[in-house]
Amino acid sequence: MLTLRPAGADDAEDVGRIYIDSWNDGFGHLLGYRDHDPERTERWRHDLVGTDLMDDAVRWTVAEVDGEIAGFVGVGASRDPIDERIGELHAIAVNPGHWRRGVGSALMSRATEQLAADWDRAILWTPANYDRGHGFYRSMGWQPVGWSRALGSEVAFARMV
């Protein structure tokens, strides 16, 4: 059974593992592979509890499948461009063992609802040439906007929410 709930500090280990596993399986070949380490877990613990004003604006949600965390999403104000009229999907990741089972779609739907509560438009940044992710974003109503950053290694998608 799939359930969604707010994320908390106790979820940091699972969120960190899912972040790294989905990064490596999804686009590690494009942007380099990453290792899971205790420092990254502590950064996630800090981010998930929102201990400063910028982090506090990000709402983190985890998806559980039969009691196991299978993915997460975070939404908040746009960081790039900095524009108070635009929300941002800061991150979305699903354990590769749960890909194509509805977890990502459920998380994206929740993210869209949360974004719509505060903004009319939203943006996300994703690796360029990440065909699987781009297909998913398009299927959920996001469209490429022709912006890039990080020397062209990341591209933006946007949508009305």
JSON list of N, CA and C in Angstrom, two decimals, residues 4 20 26 36 40 50 53 55-56 69 76 80 105 108 111 120 122 137-138 146 153-154 161:
[
{"chain": "A", "resi": 4, "resn": "LEU", "atom": "N", "xyz": [1.59, 8.63, 1.54]},
{"chain": "A", "resi": 4, "resn": "LEU", "atom": "CA", "xyz": [2.45, 9.81, 1.53]},
{"chain": "A", "resi": 4, "resn": "LEU", "atom": "C", "xyz": [2.34, 10.49, 2.87]},
{"chain": "A", "resi": 20, "resn": "ILE", "atom": "N", "xyz": [20.96, 8.84, -3.58]},
{"chain": "A", "resi": 20, "resn": "ILE", "atom": "CA", "xyz": [22.17, 8.33, -4.23]},
{"chain": "A", "resi": 20, "resn": "ILE", "atom": "C", "xyz": [21.85, 7.20, -5.20]},
{"chain": "A", "resi": 26, "resn": "GLY", "atom": "N", "xyz": [19.88, 6.47, -12.44]},
{"chain": "A", "resi": 26, "resn": "GLY", "atom": "CA", "xyz": [19.18, 7.30, -13.41]},
{"chain": "A", "resi": 26, "resn": "GLY", "atom": "C", "xyz": [20.09, 8.09, -14.32]},
{"chain": "A", "resi": 36, "resn": "HIS", "atom": "N", "xyz": [27.29, 7.05, -1.01]},
{"chain": "A", "resi": 36, "resn": "HIS", "atom": "CA", "xyz": [26.52, 7.39, 0.19]},
{"chain": "A", "resi": 36, "resn": "HIS", "atom": "C", "xyz": [27.51, 7.48, 1.35]},
{"chain": "A", "resi": 40, "resn": "ARG", "atom": "N", "xyz": [26.56, 13.12, 4.06]},
{"chain": "A", "resi": 40, "resn": "ARG", "atom": "CA", "xyz": [25.38, 13.38, 3.23]},
{"chain": "A", "resi": 40, "resn": "ARG", "atom": "C", "xyz": [24.09, 13.12, 4.02]},
{"chain": "A", "resi": 50, "resn": "GLY", "atom": "N", "xyz": [14.40, 21.48, 8.23]},
{"chain": "A", "resi": 50, "resn": "GLY", "atom": "CA", "xyz": [14.31, 22.91, 7.93]},
{"chain": "A", "resi": 50, "resn": "GLY", "atom": "C", "xyz": [14.77, 23.78, 9.07]},
{"chain": "A", "resi": 53, "resn": "LEU", "atom": "N", "xyz": [15.90, 29.55, 7.76]},
{"chain": "A", "resi": 53, "resn": "LEU", "atom": "CA", "xyz": [14.77, 30.15, 7.06]},
{"chain": "A", "resi": 53, "resn": "LEU", "atom": "C", "xyz": [14.61, 29.64, 5.64]},
{"chain": "A", "resi": 55, "resn": "ASP", "atom": "N", "xyz": [15.64, 26.69, 4.33]},
{"chain": "A", "resi": 55, "resn": "ASP", "atom": "CA", "xyz": [15.20, 25.30, 4.36]},
{"chain": "A", "resi": 55, "resn": "ASP", "atom": "C", "xyz": [13.76, 25.17, 4.83]},
{"chain": "A", "resi": 56, "resn": "ASP", "atom": "N", "xyz": [13.35, 26.04, 5.74]},
{"chain": "A", "resi": 56, "resn": "ASP", "atom": "CA", "xyz": [12.01, 25.96, 6.30]},
{"chain": "A", "resi": 56, "resn": "ASP", "atom": "C", "xyz": [10.94, 26.12, 5.23]},
{"chain": "A", "resi": 69, "resn": "ILE", "atom": "N", "xyz": [10.17, 3.36, 3.04]},
{"chain": "A", "resi": 69, "resn": "ILE", "atom": "CA", "xyz": [10.28, 4.59, 2.26]},
{"chain": "A", "resi": 69, "resn": "ILE", "atom": "C", "xyz": [10.77, 4.23, 0.86]},
{"chain": "A", "resi": 76, "resn": "GLY", "atom": "N", "xyz": [9.32, 24.17, -2.87]},
{"chain": "A", "resi": 76, "resn": "GLY", "atom": "CA", "xyz": [9.45, 25.44, -2.18]},
{"chain": "A", "resi": 76, "resn": "GLY", "atom": "C", "xyz": [9.57, 26.57, -3.18]},
{"chain": "A", "resi": 80, "resn": "ASP", "atom": "N", "xyz": [16.26, 29.38, -8.69]},
{"chain": "A", "resi": 80, "resn": "ASP", "atom": "CA", "xyz": [16.90, 29.77, -9.94]},
{"chain": "A", "resi": 80, "resn": "ASP", "atom": "C", "xyz": [15.88, 29.65, -11.06]},
{"chain": "A", "resi": 105, "resn": "SER", "atom": "N", "xyz": [4.70, 9.13, -9.72]},
{"chain": "A", "resi": 105, "resn": "SER", "atom": "CA", "xyz": [3.47, 9.86, -10.11]},
{"chain": "A", "resi": 105, "resn": "SER", "atom": "C", "xyz": [2.74, 10.38, -8.88]},
{"chain": "A", "resi": 108, "resn": "MET", "atom": "N", "xyz": [4.74, 13.28, -7.52]},
{"chain": "A", "resi": 108, "resn": "MET", "atom": "CA", "xyz": [4.62, 14.46, -8.38]},
{"chain": "A", "resi": 108, "resn": "MET", "atom": "C", "xyz": [3.24, 15.11, -8.21]},
{"chain": "A", "resi": 111, "resn": "ALA", "atom": "N", "xyz": [3.37, 17.02, -5.05]},
{"chain": "A", "resi": 111, "resn": "ALA", "atom": "CA", "xyz": [4.19, 18.22, -5.24]},
{"chain": "A", "resi": 111, "resn": "ALA", "atom": "C", "xyz": [3.41, 19.30, -5.98]},
{"chain": "A", "resi": 120, "resn": "ASP", "atom": "N", "xyz": [1.44, 30.10, -9.03]},
{"chain": "A", "resi": 120, "resn": "ASP", "atom": "CA", "xyz": [0.72, 29.77, -10.26]},
{"chain": "A", "resi": 120, "resn": "ASP", "atom": "C", "xyz": [1.60, 29.01, -11.24]},
{"chain": "A", "resi": 122, "resn": "ALA", "atom": "N", "xyz": [5.58, 26.87, -11.79]},
{"chain": "A", "resi": 122, "resn": "ALA", "atom": "CA", "xyz": [6.66, 26.17, -11.09]},
{"chain": "A", "resi": 122, "resn": "ALA", "atom": "C", "xyz": [7.74, 25.77, -12.09]},
{"chain": "A", "resi": 137, "resn": "TYR", "atom": "N", "xyz": [8.63, 13.83, -16.70]},
{"chain": "A", "resi": 137, "resn": "TYR", "atom": "CA", "xyz": [8.17, 15.20, -16.45]},
{"chain": "A", "resi": 137, "resn": "TYR", "atom": "C", "xyz": [7.12, 15.61, -17.47]},
{"chain": "A", "resi": 138, "resn": "ARG", "atom": "N", "xyz": [7.36, 15.31, -18.74]},
{"chain": "A", "resi": 138, "resn": "ARG", "atom": "CA", "xyz": [6.37, 15.66, -19.77]},
{"chain": "A", "resi": 138, "resn": "ARG", "atom": "C", "xyz": [5.03, 14.96, -19.50]},
{"chain": "A", "resi": 146, "resn": "GLY", "atom": "N", "xyz": [13.76, 25.82, -22.43]},
{"chain": "A", "resi": 146, "resn": "GLY", "atom": "CA", "xyz": [14.91, 26.32, -23.18]},
{"chain": "A", "resi": 146, "resn": "GLY", "atom": "C", "xyz": [16.00, 26.96, -22.33]},
{"chain": "A", "resi": 153, "resn": "SER", "atom": "N", "xyz": [24.77, 21.30, -18.51]},
{"chain": "A", "resi": 153, "resn": "SER", "atom": "CA", "xyz": [24.52, 19.94, -18.01]},
{"chain": "A", "resi": 153, "resn": "SER", "atom": "C", "xyz": [23.15, 19.80, -17.35]},
{"chain": "A", "resi": 154, "resn": "GLU", "atom": "N", "xyz": [22.46, 20.92, -17.07]},
{"chain": "A", "resi": 154, "resn": "GLU", "atom": "CA", "xyz": [21.13, 20.90, -16.49]},
{"chain": "A", "resi": 154, "resn": "GLU", "atom": "C", "xyz": [20.20, 21.76, -17.34]},
{"chain": "A", "resi": 161, "resn": "VAL", "atom": "N", "xyz": [0.61, 25.55, -12.33]},
{"chain": "A", "resi": 161, "resn": "VAL", "atom": "CA", "xyz": [0.14, 24.62, -11.29]},
{"chain": "A", "resi": 161, "resn": "VAL", "atom": "C", "xyz": [-1.23, 25.02, -10.78]}
]
